[in-house]
Amino acid sequence: MKRKMTVSEIITVLYYLSYYLNSLTGKFSSNAFSQNLETGNKIHKKLGYSQDKYIFQRFVEVDGEYWQIIGKPDEVNEEEGYIGELKTYRNKKKKEKIKEIAETQANIYCFLSGFPKFKVYLYDALEDKKTYEKEYEANYKKAEEDIKKAVRRKKKAHKLLKKLK
């Protein structure tokens, strides 16, 4: 196993572990998850939150091993010094969880890039409108803890998969 994780993979391991485990075995538990990703990607492009100029990486030590963490944020605002993360949702009941996921993801991008703050935007795909925007201070310690937690989960998942084969 390569000691490399993308920020998207970290988020999947932290918040959608069953989907991640199913993806390792080639079994996908839900078409809804894939459909939501596709809808989100279309909205990102429509609103201009799909930049290709910036890709950040950093090596993080986890239990004596160095892991390459790499990610491409939705928005990088050099002038105002922040990272932006847009998340879409279709179910109002999941809005708070989606906000938490966006906060975690944007905070990790700040850790990788050195930016001191981030903005989270939420977009209701059914109502076709932005419903939330807030700026936060980055918390590098939390970002590093989240990365380490995801790396450890990934290693456990791969170890378990080997035992099952």
CSV table of C-alpha atoms in Angstrom, one decimal:
chain,number,residue,atom,x,y,z
A,1,MET,CA,0.0,0.0,0.0
A,2,LYS,CA,1.3,3.4,-1.0
A,3,ARG,CA,1.7,5.9,1.9
A,4,LYS,CA,-0.4,8.5,0.1
A,5,MET,CA,-3.9,9.8,0.7
A,6,THR,CA,-5.9,12.5,-1.0
A,7,VAL,CA,-8.0,14.9,1.0
A,8,SER,CA,-11.1,13.4,-0.6
A,9,GLU,CA,-10.0,9.9,0.4
A,10,ILE,CA,-9.4,11.2,4.0
A,11,ILE,CA,-13.0,12.6,4.1
A,12,THR,CA,-14.4,9.3,2.7
A,13,VAL,CA,-12.6,7.3,5.4
A,14,LEU,CA,-13.6,9.6,8.2
A,15,TYR,CA,-17.3,10.1,7.2
A,16,TYR,CA,-18.2,7.4,4.8
A,17,LEU,CA,-16.3,4.4,6.0
A,18,SER,CA,-18.7,1.8,4.8
A,19,TYR,CA,-18.6,3.3,1.3
A,20,TYR,CA,-14.8,3.2,1.4
A,21,LEU,CA,-14.7,-0.4,2.6
A,22,ASN,CA,-17.1,-1.4,-0.2
A,23,SER,CA,-15.0,0.5,-2.7
A,24,LEU,CA,-12.0,-1.6,-1.7
A,25,THR,CA,-13.9,-4.8,-2.4
A,26,GLY,CA,-15.5,-3.5,-5.6
A,27,LYS,CA,-18.9,-3.6,-4.0
A,28,PHE,CA,-20.7,-0.2,-3.9
A,29,SER,CA,-23.4,0.0,-1.3
A,30,SER,CA,-25.3,2.9,-2.9
A,31,ASN,CA,-25.9,4.4,-6.2
A,32,ALA,CA,-27.2,7.4,-4.3
A,33,PHE,CA,-23.7,8.3,-3.1
A,34,SER,CA,-22.4,8.3,-6.7
A,35,GLN,CA,-25.3,10.3,-7.9
A,36,ASN,CA,-24.8,12.9,-5.2
A,37,LEU,CA,-21.1,13.2,-6.2
A,38,GLU,CA,-22.1,13.7,-9.8
A,39,THR,CA,-24.7,16.3,-8.9
A,40,GLY,CA,-22.2,18.1,-6.7
A,41,ASN,CA,-19.6,18.1,-9.4
A,42,LYS,CA,-22.0,19.7,-11.9
A,43,ILE,CA,-23.0,22.4,-9.3
A,44,HIS,CA,-19.3,23.1,-8.5
A,45,LYS,CA,-18.6,23.7,-12.2
A,46,LYS,CA,-21.7,25.8,-12.7
A,47,LEU,CA,-20.7,28.1,-9.7
A,48,GLY,CA,-17.0,28.2,-10.5
A,49,TYR,CA,-15.8,26.1,-7.6
A,50,SER,CA,-13.6,23.8,-9.6
A,51,GLN,CA,-10.2,25.4,-9.8
A,52,ASP,CA,-7.2,23.5,-11.3
A,53,LYS,CA,-4.4,26.0,-10.5
A,54,TYR,CA,-3.6,24.9,-6.9
A,55,ILE,CA,-2.7,21.4,-5.7
A,56,PHE,CA,-1.2,21.3,-2.2
A,57,GLN,CA,0.8,18.5,-0.6
A,58,ARG,CA,2.5,17.8,2.7
A,59,PHE,CA,4.1,14.9,4.4
A,60,VAL,CA,2.7,13.9,7.8
A,61,GLU,CA,4.3,11.5,10.2
A,62,VAL,CA,1.9,8.8,11.4
A,63,ASP,CA,3.2,6.2,13.8
A,64,GLY,CA,6.8,6.5,12.5
A,65,GLU,CA,5.8,6.5,8.8
A,66,TYR,CA,5.7,9.5,6.5
A,67,TRP,CA,2.5,9.8,4.5
A,68,GLN,CA,2.0,12.1,1.5
A,69,ILE,CA,-1.2,14.1,1.8
A,70,ILE,CA,-2.4,15.8,-1.3
A,71,GLY,CA,-5.4,17.9,-2.2
A,72,LYS,CA,-7.0,20.4,-4.5
A,73,PRO,CA,-9.4,22.8,-2.8
A,74,ASP,CA,-12.5,24.2,-4.5
A,75,GLU,CA,-11.4,27.8,-4.0
A,76,VAL,CA,-8.1,29.5,-3.2
A,77,ASN,CA,-8.3,33.2,-2.5
A,78,GLU,CA,-4.7,34.5,-2.3
A,79,GLU,CA,-5.7,38.2,-1.9
A,80,GLU,CA,-7.9,37.5,1.2
A,81,GLY,CA,-5.9,34.5,2.4
A,82,TYR,CA,-8.5,31.8,2.6
A,83,ILE,CA,-9.4,28.4,1.2
A,84,GLY,CA,-13.1,27.9,0.2
A,85,GLU,CA,-15.0,24.6,0.3
A,86,LEU,CA,-18.4,24.1,-1.3
A,87,LYS,CA,-20.7,21.2,-0.4
A,88,THR,CA,-24.0,20.4,-1.9
A,89,TYR,CA,-26.9,18.6,-0.2
A,90,ARG,CA,-30.3,17.3,-1.2
A,91,ASN,CA,-31.6,16.4,2.2
A,92,LYS,CA,-32.1,19.2,4.8
A,93,LYS,CA,-31.7,16.7,7.6
A,94,LYS,CA,-28.1,16.1,6.5
A,95,LYS,CA,-27.2,19.8,6.3
A,96,GLU,CA,-25.4,20.0,9.6
A,97,LYS,CA,-23.4,16.8,8.9
A,98,ILE,CA,-22.5,18.1,5.5
A,99,LYS,CA,-21.3,21.4,7.1
A,100,GLU,CA,-19.1,19.4,9.5
A,101,ILE,CA,-17.6,17.5,6.6
A,102,ALA,CA,-16.9,20.8,4.7
A,103,GLU,CA,-15.3,22.3,7.8
A,104,THR,CA,-13.0,19.2,8.2
A,105,GLN,CA,-12.1,19.2,4.6
A,106,ALA,CA,-11.3,22.9,4.3
A,107,ASN,CA,-9.3,22.8,7.5
A,108,ILE,CA,-7.1,20.0,6.1
A,109,TYR,CA,-6.5,22.1,3.0
A,110,CYS,CA,-5.4,25.0,5.3
A,111,PHE,CA,-3.0,22.6,7.0
A,112,LEU,CA,-1.6,21.6,3.7
A,113,SER,CA,-1.3,25.1,2.3
A,114,GLY,CA,-0.6,27.2,5.3
A,115,PHE,CA,-3.6,29.4,4.8
A,116,PRO,CA,-4.9,30.8,8.1
A,117,LYS,CA,-8.6,30.7,7.4
A,118,PHE,CA,-11.3,29.0,5.3
A,119,LYS,CA,-14.8,29.6,4.1
A,120,VAL,CA,-17.5,27.0,4.0
A,121,TYR,CA,-20.4,27.3,1.5
A,122,LEU,CA,-23.4,25.0,1.5
A,123,TYR,CA,-25.7,24.7,-1.6
A,124,ASP,CA,-29.2,23.1,-1.6
A,125,ALA,CA,-29.3,21.2,-4.8
A,126,LEU,CA,-33.1,20.9,-4.7
A,127,GLU,CA,-33.8,24.6,-4.1
A,128,ASP,CA,-30.8,25.5,-6.4
A,129,LYS,CA,-29.4,28.1,-4.1
A,130,LYS,CA,-26.5,28.8,-1.7
A,131,THR,CA,-27.9,28.4,1.9
A,132,TYR,CA,-24.8,29.0,4.0
A,133,GLU,CA,-21.5,30.9,4.0
A,134,LYS,CA,-19.2,31.3,7.0
A,135,GLU,CA,-15.5,32.0,7.6
A,136,TYR,CA,-13.5,30.0,10.1
A,137,GLU,CA,-10.0,30.2,11.6
A,138,ALA,CA,-7.9,27.2,10.6
A,139,ASN,CA,-7.0,24.7,13.4
A,140,TYR,CA,-3.8,22.9,12.2
A,141,LYS,CA,-3.7,20.6,15.3
A,142,LYS,CA,-7.2,19.3,14.5
A,143,ALA,CA,-6.3,18.8,10.8
A,144,GLU,CA,-3.3,16.8,11.7
A,145,GLU,CA,-5.3,14.7,14.1
A,146,ASP,CA,-8.0,14.1,11.4
A,147,ILE,CA,-5.3,13.0,8.9
A,148,LYS,CA,-3.7,10.6,11.4
A,149,LYS,CA,-7.1,9.1,12.3
A,150,ALA,CA,-7.9,8.6,8.6
A,151,VAL,CA,-4.4,7.0,7.9
A,152,ARG,CA,-4.9,4.6,10.8
A,153,ARG,CA,-8.4,3.6,9.6
A,154,LYS,CA,-7.1,3.1,6.0
A,155,LYS,CA,-4.3,0.8,7.3
A,156,LYS,CA,-6.8,-1.2,9.4
A,157,ALA,CA,-9.1,-1.5,6.5
A,158,HIS,CA,-6.4,-2.8,4.2
A,159,LYS,CA,-5.2,-5.2,6.9
A,160,LEU,CA,-8.7,-6.5,7.4
A,161,LEU,CA,-9.1,-6.9,3.7
A,162,LYS,CA,-5.9,-9.0,3.5
A,163,LYS,CA,-7.2,-11.3,6.2
A,164,LEU,CA,-10.5,-11.8,4.3
A,165,LYS,CA,-8.8,-12.8,1.1
